[in-house]
Amino acid sequence: MAPLLDVPVPLEILQRIVGQLDPIALISLSQTSKAWRALINPIRHDYIQRLLALELTPEYGGIVPLFDEYRQTLTPPCESSEWKSNKYACCGCMKLRAHMMFDNHAILRRPYRKPPPGSVEAGKVTITDWEPLESSTRWGRIQQRAAQADEERKQWARIAARCRDATLNPPAQAFARVPRPHDKSEDEAHSYLIGTGRQKRRCIECMRRAGNWSRKHSSDQGNEQVKVMAVKSRQLKFSYTFERHYPGLVEQLPAEKVPRHWRGLRGSTAALHLTLYAVYCPSCETWQEYGAFRERALFEHGFRHPARLKDPLLCNDCHIKAHRDPGLLAQELSSGALAMLRGYRTTMAYYLGFGWRLINRDFNGARFYGNGMLTKYKSAGSEILDGLQWVDSTKQGIVLTELDLPNLRHRFERYRDLIYNEVDSGTRSEILQGWFPLWVEDYYLIEGMYSWLGKQIAWLESDPNAVLDYMLKIDPHRIQGRKE
């Protein structure tokens, strides 16, 4: 009999009950008393299984993202609010850490992803593999099962590879997207393969301590070298670059009020895809997103070749401790934020002025190479163009200030009305195939963004400490806690 409960229960029954627990309950039970701990005698394998089970619970691990290998997309996407509380298990330091403490491979590669509900690995966390054996004997059994699982994994990997590399008929059109066959065997293979290597996952701090980061970047600093240890992280969508560097500093505009970003005369994108980097601060020995280092050009020459550093690499907190001058940091932060806002406002000014030189070309240019399409409507052209202040005699751009916006809007609306309601259908079709939609469809959004940026610039110029107060209060680039 075993005196572990209020009533005597045979030891064999207790062992069978323990063998039906899940990994989380197993460790919890072992910590209730010395008797239970002696009976269960958990080893590191049991603690790893508990940690991997915890990462799949919404309370501790957050969401379980679904990855589409064919389209290379995540659901929900990384920029969604659900990812802010998303955590992954590190089996090195035995902690659940924020997703930014892992590189892309550690959470997006098939063996390291969180297994979705219904997969084989997700099913394994529902019951422990504990057995009433001595530690050495049990470890041998664990190794034996691992070898068997590895052989099974290789078989399923071959099945998945055959599905991926199946021979297809050539597409009917050159460069057409070739659909990959998708059947139940591929889904079944993925259900066995996803998450099978999670016990090998390590966070970037554990990999740093183990010396696994071979990409240590250095920049000449006089006779010294400043080492920059950086890890490439997720690529997120941002409405504008300022939002990526200073999240929450200014009121974020709704997506429907942000103009598209131009990619050539006929291309545009609704959002920017920008890559995050986790950078190690050698002073406080913590990982932070590289926006905390005020070095906007840290990776301007590529990830492997950082730009020359003007000062020793210090995060914002370490900068204040080293220089003991909050005013100096406030000046640097404010200058960086203002430079970014002014640069974006310059882009909006270019967008606003972009169409006027082309309108002038259509009204007054010779009828070749797409010019002079509106020469027979010159009377309307005079109404639209007369009085514009051109930058120079070549009329390649106009002088633009905030005060010019109402006048320009009136001219723009007259031009749009002309195109849609007065010109002949052939000319209209020809114009609509060129630059016209790129400029006209977002004109009001560009105008609104230009005015909004002016207000933000005026606010920051009036309060030099605004960015510093924001950084110290919110600390938006913190990835690793100060006391970890």
CSV table of C-alpha atoms in Angstrom, one decimal:
chain,number,residue,atom,x,y,z
A,1,MET,CA,0.0,0.0,0.0
A,2,ALA,CA,1.1,3.6,-0.6
A,3,PRO,CA,0.3,6.2,2.0
A,4,LEU,CA,-0.1,9.0,-0.6
A,5,LEU,CA,-3.8,9.5,-0.3
A,6,ASP,CA,-6.2,9.6,2.6
A,7,VAL,CA,-7.2,6.1,1.8
A,8,PRO,CA,-4.8,3.2,1.0
A,9,VAL,CA,-4.4,2.7,-2.7
A,10,PRO,CA,-2.2,0.0,-4.3
A,11,LEU,CA,0.9,1.4,-5.8
A,12,GLU,CA,0.1,-0.1,-9.2
A,13,ILE,CA,-3.2,1.7,-9.4
A,14,LEU,CA,-1.4,5.0,-8.5
A,15,GLN,CA,1.1,4.4,-11.2
A,16,ARG,CA,-1.6,3.8,-13.8
A,17,ILE,CA,-3.4,7.0,-12.7
A,18,VAL,CA,-0.2,9.0,-13.1
A,19,GLY,CA,0.4,7.5,-16.5
A,20,GLN,CA,-2.9,9.0,-17.7
A,21,LEU,CA,-2.1,12.6,-16.8
A,22,ASP,CA,-1.1,15.3,-19.2
A,23,PRO,CA,2.5,16.7,-18.9
A,24,ILE,CA,1.3,19.8,-17.1
A,25,ALA,CA,-0.6,17.9,-14.4
A,26,LEU,CA,2.2,15.4,-14.0
A,27,ILE,CA,4.7,18.1,-12.9
A,28,SER,CA,2.1,19.9,-10.8
A,29,LEU,CA,1.3,16.6,-9.0
A,30,SER,CA,5.0,15.9,-8.4
A,31,GLN,CA,5.3,19.3,-6.6
A,32,THR,CA,2.5,18.7,-4.2
A,33,SER,CA,4.5,16.6,-1.7
A,34,LYS,CA,7.7,14.7,-1.2
A,35,ALA,CA,5.9,11.4,-1.5
A,36,TRP,CA,4.5,12.2,-4.9
A,37,ARG,CA,7.8,13.6,-6.1
A,38,ALA,CA,9.5,10.4,-5.0
A,39,LEU,CA,6.9,8.4,-6.9
A,40,ILE,CA,7.0,10.4,-10.1
A,41,ASN,CA,10.7,11.3,-10.0
A,42,PRO,CA,10.4,13.7,-13.0
A,43,ILE,CA,13.4,14.1,-15.2
A,44,ARG,CA,14.3,17.0,-17.6
A,45,HIS,CA,12.3,15.3,-20.4
A,46,ASP,CA,9.2,15.7,-18.3
A,47,TYR,CA,9.8,19.4,-17.7
A,48,ILE,CA,10.4,19.9,-21.5
A,49,GLN,CA,7.1,18.1,-22.3
A,50,ARG,CA,5.3,20.4,-19.7
A,51,LEU,CA,6.8,23.5,-21.3
A,52,LEU,CA,5.8,22.4,-24.8
A,53,ALA,CA,2.3,21.7,-23.6
A,54,LEU,CA,2.1,25.1,-22.0
A,55,GLU,CA,3.0,26.9,-25.2
A,56,LEU,CA,-0.1,25.5,-26.8
A,57,THR,CA,-2.4,26.9,-24.2
A,58,PRO,CA,-4.0,30.3,-24.9
A,59,GLU,CA,-3.4,31.4,-21.3
A,60,TYR,CA,0.4,30.9,-21.4
A,61,GLY,CA,1.4,30.5,-25.0
A,62,GLY,CA,-1.1,32.6,-26.8
A,63,ILE,CA,-2.2,31.8,-30.3
A,64,VAL,CA,-1.2,28.9,-32.6
A,65,PRO,CA,-0.5,30.5,-36.0
A,66,LEU,CA,-1.3,28.5,-39.1
A,67,PHE,CA,1.4,28.6,-41.8
A,68,ASP,CA,0.5,28.1,-45.5
A,69,GLU,CA,3.7,26.6,-47.0
A,70,TYR,CA,2.5,27.1,-50.5
A,71,ARG,CA,1.7,30.8,-50.2
A,72,GLN,CA,4.2,31.4,-47.4
A,73,THR,CA,1.7,33.2,-45.3
A,74,LEU,CA,0.7,33.2,-41.7
A,75,THR,CA,-2.8,33.3,-40.2
A,76,PRO,CA,-3.1,35.6,-38.3
A,77,PRO,CA,-0.3,37.7,-39.8
A,78,CYS,CA,2.6,38.8,-37.6
A,79,GLU,CA,1.4,42.4,-37.4
A,80,SER,CA,-1.9,41.5,-35.9
A,81,SER,CA,-2.7,42.2,-32.2
A,82,GLU,CA,-2.8,38.5,-31.4
A,83,TRP,CA,0.9,38.2,-31.9
A,84,LYS,CA,1.7,40.7,-29.1
A,85,SER,CA,1.0,38.0,-26.5
A,86,ASN,CA,2.3,35.1,-28.5
A,87,LYS,CA,5.0,33.1,-26.7
A,88,TYR,CA,7.2,30.1,-27.6
A,89,ALA,CA,9.0,27.6,-25.5
A,90,CYS,CA,12.8,27.7,-25.2
A,91,CYS,CA,14.1,24.3,-24.2
A,92,GLY,CA,17.5,25.8,-23.4
A,93,CYS,CA,16.6,28.2,-20.6
A,94,MET,CA,13.3,26.4,-20.0
A,95,LYS,CA,11.1,29.5,-20.3
A,96,LEU,CA,8.2,30.7,-22.4
A,97,ARG,CA,9.5,33.7,-24.2
A,98,ALA,CA,8.0,36.4,-26.4
A,99,HIS,CA,8.1,35.6,-30.1
A,100,MET,CA,10.7,38.3,-30.7
A,101,MET,CA,13.2,36.4,-28.7
A,102,PHE,CA,13.3,33.8,-31.5
A,103,ASP,CA,14.6,34.1,-35.0
A,104,ASN,CA,12.4,33.1,-38.0
A,105,HIS,CA,13.8,29.6,-38.3
A,106,ALA,CA,13.0,28.8,-34.6
A,107,ILE,CA,9.3,29.5,-35.0
A,108,LEU,CA,8.5,29.2,-38.7
A,109,ARG,CA,10.4,26.2,-39.9
A,110,ARG,CA,8.1,23.1,-40.0
A,111,PRO,CA,9.7,21.1,-37.2
A,112,TYR,CA,9.7,24.1,-34.8
A,113,ARG,CA,6.2,25.5,-35.4
A,114,LYS,CA,3.4,25.2,-32.9
A,115,PRO,CA,1.4,22.2,-34.0
A,116,PRO,CA,-2.2,23.1,-34.8
A,117,PRO,CA,-5.1,21.3,-33.1
A,118,GLY,CA,-5.7,17.9,-34.6
A,119,SER,CA,-2.1,17.3,-35.5
A,120,VAL,CA,-0.1,14.4,-34.1
A,121,GLU,CA,2.2,16.5,-32.0
A,122,ALA,CA,-0.7,18.4,-30.5
A,123,GLY,CA,-2.2,15.1,-29.5
A,124,LYS,CA,1.0,14.1,-27.7
A,125,VAL,CA,0.7,16.9,-25.2
A,126,THR,CA,-2.7,15.5,-23.9
A,127,ILE,CA,-1.1,12.5,-22.2
A,128,THR,CA,2.3,12.0,-20.6
A,129,ASP,CA,4.8,9.3,-21.7
A,130,TRP,CA,5.8,8.8,-18.0
A,131,GLU,CA,6.5,5.2,-17.0
A,132,PRO,CA,7.3,3.8,-13.5
A,133,LEU,CA,10.9,3.0,-14.3
A,134,GLU,CA,14.3,4.0,-12.9
A,135,SER,CA,15.7,7.2,-14.5
A,136,SER,CA,18.4,5.5,-16.5
A,137,THR,CA,16.0,2.8,-17.8
A,138,ARG,CA,13.4,5.3,-18.6
A,139,TRP,CA,15.8,7.5,-20.5
A,140,GLY,CA,16.7,4.5,-22.6
A,141,ARG,CA,13.1,4.0,-23.4
A,142,ILE,CA,12.7,7.7,-24.3
A,143,GLN,CA,15.7,7.4,-26.7
A,144,GLN,CA,14.2,4.3,-28.3
A,145,ARG,CA,10.9,6.0,-28.9
A,146,ALA,CA,12.7,9.0,-30.3
A,147,ALA,CA,14.6,6.9,-32.8
A,148,GLN,CA,11.3,5.2,-33.9
A,149,ALA,CA,9.6,8.6,-34.2
A,150,ASP,CA,12.6,9.9,-36.3
A,151,GLU,CA,12.2,7.0,-38.7
A,152,GLU,CA,8.5,7.6,-39.0
A,153,ARG,CA,9.2,11.3,-39.5
A,154,LYS,CA,11.5,10.6,-42.4
A,155,GLN,CA,8.9,8.4,-44.1
A,156,TRP,CA,6.3,11.2,-43.9
A,157,ALA,CA,8.9,13.7,-45.1
A,158,ARG,CA,9.4,11.6,-48.2
A,159,ILE,CA,5.6,11.6,-48.8
A,160,ALA,CA,5.4,15.4,-48.4
A,161,ALA,CA,8.3,15.8,-50.8
A,162,ARG,CA,6.6,13.6,-53.4
A,163,CYS,CA,3.5,15.7,-53.2
A,164,ARG,CA,5.5,18.9,-53.5
A,165,ASP,CA,7.6,17.7,-56.5
A,166,ALA,CA,4.9,16.0,-58.4
A,167,THR,CA,5.2,16.3,-62.1
A,168,LEU,CA,2.9,18.8,-63.6
A,169,ASN,CA,1.8,19.7,-67.1
A,170,PRO,CA,3.5,22.8,-68.4
A,171,PRO,CA,1.3,26.0,-68.1
A,172,ALA,CA,-0.6,27.2,-71.1
A,173,GLN,CA,1.0,30.7,-70.9
A,174,ALA,CA,4.6,31.5,-70.3
A,175,PHE,CA,5.4,32.6,-66.7
A,176,ALA,CA,1.9,31.6,-65.6
A,177,ARG,CA,1.6,30.5,-62.0
A,178,VAL,CA,1.7,26.7,-61.8
A,179,PRO,CA,-0.7,25.3,-59.2
A,180,ARG,CA,0.7,22.6,-57.0
A,181,PRO,CA,-1.4,19.5,-56.5
A,182,HIS,CA,-2.8,19.3,-53.0
A,183,ASP,CA,-4.4,16.1,-51.7
A,184,LYS,CA,-5.1,14.5,-48.4
A,185,SER,CA,-1.8,12.6,-48.2
A,186,GLU,CA,0.0,15.9,-48.0
A,187,ASP,CA,-2.2,17.2,-45.2
A,188,GLU,CA,-1.7,13.9,-43.4
A,189,ALA,CA,2.1,14.2,-43.8
A,190,HIS,CA,2.1,17.7,-42.4
A,191,SER,CA,0.0,16.6,-39.4
A,192,TYR,CA,2.8,14.2,-38.5
A,193,LEU,CA,5.7,16.6,-39.3
A,194,ILE,CA,4.7,20.0,-37.8
A,195,GLY,CA,6.3,20.6,-34.4
A,196,THR,CA,8.3,17.4,-34.2
A,197,GLY,CA,11.5,19.3,-33.4
A,198,ARG,CA,10.3,21.8,-30.8
A,199,GLN,CA,12.4,20.3,-28.1
A,200,LYS,CA,15.4,21.6,-30.0
A,201,ARG,CA,14.2,25.1,-30.2
A,202,ARG,CA,16.4,27.8,-28.5
A,203,CYS,CA,15.9,31.5,-28.0
A,204,ILE,CA,18.4,34.0,-29.3
A,205,GLU,CA,19.8,34.6,-25.9
A,206,CYS,CA,20.5,30.9,-25.4
A,207,MET,CA,22.1,30.7,-28.8
A,208,ARG,CA,24.2,33.8,-28.0
A,209,ARG,CA,25.5,32.2,-24.8
A,210,ALA,CA,26.3,29.0,-26.6
A,211,GLY,CA,28.3,31.0,-29.2
A,212,ASN,CA,26.0,29.9,-32.0
A,213,TRP,CA,25.7,33.3,-33.6
A,214,SER,CA,28.5,33.4,-36.2
A,215,ARG,CA,27.2,36.6,-37.8
A,216,LYS,CA,28.8,39.1,-35.4
A,217,HIS,CA,29.0,42.4,-37.3
A,218,SER,CA,31.7,45.0,-36.6
A,219,SER,CA,32.2,48.6,-37.6
A,220,ASP,CA,35.5,50.4,-37.4
A,221,GLN,CA,35.5,53.0,-34.6
A,222,GLY,CA,38.9,54.6,-34.6
A,223,ASN,CA,41.3,52.0,-33.3
A,224,GLU,CA,38.5,49.9,-31.9
A,225,GLN,CA,35.7,47.8,-33.3
A,226,VAL,CA,32.1,48.1,-32.3
A,227,LYS,CA,30.5,44.7,-32.4
A,228,VAL,CA,26.9,44.5,-33.5
A,229,MET,CA,25.1,41.3,-32.7
A,230,ALA,CA,21.8,41.3,-34.6
A,231,VAL,CA,19.2,38.7,-35.5
A,232,LYS,CA,16.8,39.1,-38.4
A,233,SER,CA,13.2,38.7,-37.3
A,234,ARG,CA,9.7,38.8,-38.8
A,235,GLN,CA,8.7,41.0,-41.7
A,236,LEU,CA,5.6,43.1,-40.9
A,237,LYS,CA,3.3,45.3,-42.8
A,238,PHE,CA,3.3,49.0,-41.9
A,239,SER,CA,1.1,51.8,-43.3
A,240,TYR,CA,4.2,54.2,-43.2
A,241,THR,CA,7.8,53.9,-42.0
A,242,PHE,CA,7.3,56.3,-39.0
A,243,GLU,CA,4.9,53.8,-37.5
A,244,ARG,CA,7.6,51.1,-37.6
A,245,HIS,CA,10.2,53.2,-35.7
A,246,TYR,CA,7.9,55.1,-33.3
A,247,PRO,CA,4.8,52.9,-32.7
A,248,GLY,CA,2.3,54.8,-30.6
A,249,LEU,CA,4.1,58.2,-30.6
A,250,VAL,CA,1.4,59.8,-32.7
A,251,GLU,CA,-2.2,58.9,-33.3
A,252,GLN,CA,-2.2,56.1,-35.9
A,253,LEU,CA,-4.2,56.9,-39.0
A,254,PRO,CA,-6.8,54.3,-40.1
A,255,ALA,CA,-5.6,52.3,-43.1
A,256,GLU,CA,-8.4,53.7,-45.3
A,257,LYS,CA,-6.9,57.2,-44.8
A,258,VAL,CA,-3.3,56.3,-45.8
A,259,PRO,CA,-2.4,56.7,-49.5
A,260,ARG,CA,-0.8,53.8,-51.3
A,261,HIS,CA,3.0,53.7,-51.8
A,262,TRP,CA,4.0,54.0,-55.4
A,263,ARG,CA,6.1,51.4,-57.1
A,264,GLY,CA,6.7,52.9,-60.5
A,265,LEU,CA,4.1,54.8,-62.6
A,266,ARG,CA,1.6,51.9,-62.7
A,267,GLY,CA,2.3,50.0,-59.5
A,268,SER,CA,1.4,50.7,-55.9
A,269,THR,CA,1.1,48.8,-52.6
A,270,ALA,CA,-1.2,49.5,-49.7
A,271,ALA,CA,1.4,48.8,-47.1
A,272,LEU,CA,5.2,48.6,-46.6
A,273,HIS,CA,6.8,45.2,-45.8
A,274,LEU,CA,9.6,46.1,-43.3
A,275,THR,CA,11.9,43.6,-41.5
A,276,LEU,CA,12.4,43.8,-37.7
A,277,TYR,CA,15.8,43.1,-36.2
A,278,ALA,CA,16.7,42.1,-32.6
A,279,VAL,CA,19.9,43.8,-31.6
A,280,TYR,CA,22.0,42.9,-28.5
A,281,CYS,CA,23.0,45.9,-26.4
A,282,PRO,CA,26.5,45.1,-25.1
A,283,SER,CA,26.1,47.6,-22.2
A,284,CYS,CA,22.9,46.4,-20.5
A,285,GLU,CA,23.2,42.9,-22.1
A,286,THR,CA,19.6,42.7,-23.3
A,287,TRP,CA,18.0,42.3,-26.6
A,288,GLN,CA,16.0,45.2,-28.1
A,289,GLU,CA,14.5,46.0,-31.4
A,290,TYR,CA,17.0,48.1,-33.3
A,291,GLY,CA,14.8,51.2,-33.2
A,292,ALA,CA,16.1,51.6,-29.6
A,293,PHE,CA,19.6,52.5,-30.8
A,294,ARG,CA,18.9,55.7,-32.8
A,295,GLU,CA,21.1,54.3,-35.6
A,296,ARG,CA,18.7,54.6,-38.6
A,297,ALA,CA,21.4,53.5,-41.0
A,298,LEU,CA,22.6,50.6,-38.9
A,299,PHE,CA,21.7,48.2,-41.7
A,300,GLU,CA,21.6,50.5,-44.7
A,301,HIS,CA,24.3,48.5,-46.5
A,302,GLY,CA,22.6,45.2,-45.9
A,303,PHE,CA,22.2,42.8,-42.9
A,304,ARG,CA,25.7,41.5,-43.0
A,305,HIS,CA,27.5,44.9,-43.4
A,306,PRO,CA,26.2,47.5,-40.9
A,307,ALA,CA,27.0,51.2,-41.5
A,308,ARG,CA,29.8,53.0,-39.7
A,309,LEU,CA,28.7,53.9,-36.2
A,310,LYS,CA,29.2,57.4,-34.9
A,311,ASP,CA,29.1,56.5,-31.3
A,312,PRO,CA,29.4,53.3,-29.2
A,313,LEU,CA,26.3,51.2,-29.6
A,314,LEU,CA,24.0,52.1,-26.7
A,315,CYS,CA,20.3,51.7,-26.3
A,316,ASN,CA,18.3,54.6,-25.0
A,317,ASP,CA,18.5,53.6,-21.3
A,318,CYS,CA,22.2,53.0,-21.5
A,319,HIS,CA,22.7,56.3,-23.3
A,320,ILE,CA,21.2,58.3,-20.4
A,321,LYS,CA,23.3,56.3,-17.9
A,322,ALA,CA,26.5,56.8,-19.9
A,323,HIS,CA,26.1,60.5,-20.7
A,324,ARG,CA,24.0,61.6,-17.7
A,325,ASP,CA,22.3,64.1,-20.0
A,326,PRO,CA,18.7,63.5,-20.8
A,327,GLY,CA,18.7,66.6,-22.9
A,328,LEU,CA,21.2,65.2,-25.3
A,329,LEU,CA,19.2,62.0,-25.8
A,330,ALA,CA,16.0,64.1,-26.2
A,331,GLN,CA,17.7,66.1,-29.0
A,332,GLU,CA,18.8,63.0,-30.8
A,333,LEU,CA,15.5,61.3,-30.6
A,334,SER,CA,13.5,64.4,-31.6
A,335,SER,CA,15.9,65.1,-34.5
A,336,GLY,CA,15.5,61.5,-35.8
A,337,ALA,CA,11.7,61.6,-35.5
A,338,LEU,CA,11.4,65.0,-37.2
A,339,ALA,CA,13.8,63.9,-40.0
A,340,MET,CA,11.6,60.9,-40.7
A,341,LEU,CA,8.4,62.9,-40.7
A,342,ARG,CA,9.8,65.6,-42.9
A,343,GLY,CA,11.1,63.0,-45.4
A,344,TYR,CA,7.7,61.4,-45.6
A,345,ARG,CA,6.1,64.8,-46.1
A,346,THR,CA,8.5,65.5,-48.9
A,347,THR,CA,7.4,62.3,-50.5
A,348,MET,CA,3.7,63.4,-50.2
A,349,ALA,CA,4.6,66.8,-51.7
A,350,TYR,CA,6.1,64.9,-54.7
A,351,TYR,CA,3.0,62.8,-55.0
A,352,LEU,CA,0.8,65.9,-55.0
A,353,GLY,CA,2.9,67.7,-57.6
A,354,PHE,CA,3.5,64.6,-59.7
A,355,GLY,CA,0.4,64.9,-61.9
A,356,TRP,CA,0.7,68.6,-62.8
A,357,ARG,CA,3.7,68.3,-65.1
A,358,LEU,CA,2.0,65.4,-66.9
A,359,ILE,CA,-1.2,67.3,-67.2
A,360,ASN,CA,0.8,70.2,-68.8
A,361,ARG,CA,2.4,67.7,-71.1
A,362,ASP,CA,-1.0,66.3,-72.2
A,363,PHE,CA,-2.4,69.8,-72.9
A,364,ASN,CA,0.7,71.4,-74.4
A,365,GLY,CA,3.0,68.7,-75.6
A,366,ALA,CA,3.5,67.4,-79.1
A,367,ARG,CA,1.3,64.4,-80.1
A,368,PHE,CA,3.9,61.6,-79.9
A,369,TYR,CA,5.1,59.1,-77.3
A,370,GLY,CA,1.9,59.5,-75.4
A,371,ASN,CA,2.1,63.3,-75.1
A,372,GLY,CA,-0.5,65.9,-76.3
A,373,MET,CA,-3.6,63.7,-75.7
A,374,LEU,CA,-5.6,66.8,-74.7
A,375,THR,CA,-4.5,69.4,-77.1
A,376,LYS,CA,-8.0,69.9,-78.5
A,377,TYR,CA,-9.2,70.8,-75.0
A,378,LYS,CA,-6.7,73.7,-74.5
A,379,SER,CA,-9.4,76.1,-73.3
A,380,ALA,CA,-10.0,73.8,-70.3
A,381,GLY,CA,-6.3,73.3,-70.0
A,382,SER,CA,-5.8,77.1,-69.5
A,383,GLU,CA,-8.5,77.1,-66.8
A,384,ILE,CA,-6.7,74.2,-65.0
A,385,LEU,CA,-3.0,75.2,-65.5
A,386,ASP,CA,-2.9,79.0,-65.7
A,387,GLY,CA,-1.4,80.6,-62.5
A,388,LEU,CA,0.5,77.6,-61.3
A,389,GLN,CA,3.9,78.4,-59.9
A,390,TRP,CA,6.4,76.2,-61.6
A,391,VAL,CA,9.8,75.4,-60.1
A,392,ASP,CA,11.6,76.4,-63.3
A,393,SER,CA,11.1,77.0,-67.0
A,394,THR,CA,11.1,73.3,-67.8
A,395,LYS,CA,7.8,72.9,-65.8
A,396,GLN,CA,9.0,69.6,-64.3
A,397,GLY,CA,7.4,70.5,-60.9
A,398,ILE,CA,5.3,73.1,-59.0
A,399,VAL,CA,5.9,75.2,-55.9
A,400,LEU,CA,3.8,73.6,-53.1
A,401,THR,CA,3.0,74.8,-49.6
A,402,GLU,CA,0.1,74.2,-47.2
A,403,LEU,CA,-1.6,77.4,-48.4
A,404,ASP,CA,-1.6,76.1,-52.0
A,405,LEU,CA,-3.8,73.0,-51.2
A,406,PRO,CA,-7.3,74.6,-51.6
A,407,ASN,CA,-6.3,76.1,-55.0
A,408,LEU,CA,-4.8,72.9,-56.2
A,409,ARG,CA,-7.8,70.9,-55.1
A,410,HIS,CA,-10.1,73.2,-57.2
A,411,ARG,CA,-7.9,72.7,-60.2
A,412,PHE,CA,-7.7,68.9,-59.6
A,413,GLU,CA,-11.5,68.6,-59.4
A,414,ARG,CA,-11.9,70.6,-62.6
A,415,TYR,CA,-9.4,68.3,-64.4
A,416,ARG,CA,-11.1,65.1,-63.1
A,417,ASP,CA,-14.5,66.4,-64.2
A,418,LEU,CA,-13.0,67.1,-67.7
A,419,ILE,CA,-11.7,63.6,-68.0
A,420,TYR,CA,-14.8,61.8,-66.8
A,421,ASN,CA,-17.5,63.9,-68.4
A,422,GLU,CA,-16.2,66.0,-71.3
A,423,VAL,CA,-13.4,64.2,-73.3
A,424,ASP,CA,-14.3,61.6,-75.9
A,425,SER,CA,-14.3,57.9,-74.9
A,426,GLY,CA,-11.2,57.1,-76.9
A,427,THR,CA,-9.1,59.8,-75.2
A,428,ARG,CA,-10.4,58.9,-71.8
A,429,SER,CA,-9.5,55.2,-72.3
A,430,GLU,CA,-6.0,56.2,-73.4
A,431,ILE,CA,-5.5,58.4,-70.3
A,432,LEU,CA,-6.9,55.9,-67.9
A,433,GLN,CA,-4.2,53.4,-69.0
A,434,GLY,CA,-1.4,55.6,-68.0
A,435,TRP,CA,-0.4,57.4,-64.8
A,436,PHE,CA,-3.9,58.9,-64.2
A,437,PRO,CA,-5.4,56.3,-61.8
A,438,LEU,CA,-2.2,56.2,-59.7
A,439,TRP,CA,-2.5,60.0,-59.0
A,440,VAL,CA,-6.2,60.7,-59.2
A,441,GLU,CA,-7.6,57.9,-57.1
A,442,ASP,CA,-5.5,58.7,-54.0
A,443,TYR,CA,-5.3,62.5,-54.4
A,444,TYR,CA,-7.5,63.3,-51.5
A,445,LEU,CA,-5.7,60.8,-49.3
A,446,ILE,CA,-2.3,62.2,-50.3
A,447,GLU,CA,-3.5,65.7,-49.5
A,448,GLY,CA,-4.8,64.6,-46.1
A,449,MET,CA,-1.6,62.9,-45.3
A,450,TYR,CA,0.4,65.9,-46.2
A,451,SER,CA,-1.6,68.1,-43.9
A,452,TRP,CA,-1.5,65.5,-41.1
A,453,LEU,CA,2.2,65.3,-41.3
A,454,GLY,CA,2.5,69.0,-41.0
A,455,LYS,CA,0.5,69.0,-37.8
A,456,GLN,CA,2.8,66.2,-36.3
A,457,ILE,CA,5.9,68.1,-37.3
A,458,ALA,CA,4.6,71.3,-35.7
A,459,TRP,CA,3.7,69.3,-32.5
A,460,LEU,CA,7.2,67.7,-32.2
A,461,GLU,CA,8.9,71.1,-32.9
A,462,SER,CA,6.9,72.6,-30.1
A,463,ASP,CA,7.8,69.9,-27.6
A,464,PRO,CA,11.5,68.8,-27.8
A,465,ASN,CA,11.0,66.3,-25.0
A,466,ALA,CA,8.0,64.5,-26.5
A,467,VAL,CA,9.9,61.6,-28.0
A,468,LEU,CA,12.1,61.1,-25.0
A,469,ASP,CA,9.1,61.0,-22.6
A,470,TYR,CA,7.4,58.6,-25.0
A,471,MET,CA,10.5,56.3,-25.1
A,472,LEU,CA,11.0,56.3,-21.3
A,473,LYS,CA,7.3,55.7,-20.6
A,474,ILE,CA,6.3,53.1,-23.2
A,475,ASP,CA,9.7,51.6,-24.1
A,476,PRO,CA,8.3,50.3,-27.4
A,477,HIS,CA,11.4,48.5,-28.5
A,478,ARG,CA,12.0,46.4,-25.5
A,479,ILE,CA,12.2,42.7,-26.3
A,480,GLN,CA,14.0,41.2,-23.3
A,481,GLY,CA,13.2,42.4,-19.7
A,482,ARG,CA,15.9,44.3,-17.9
A,483,LYS,CA,16.2,41.7,-15.1
A,484,GLU,CA,16.1,38.5,-17.2
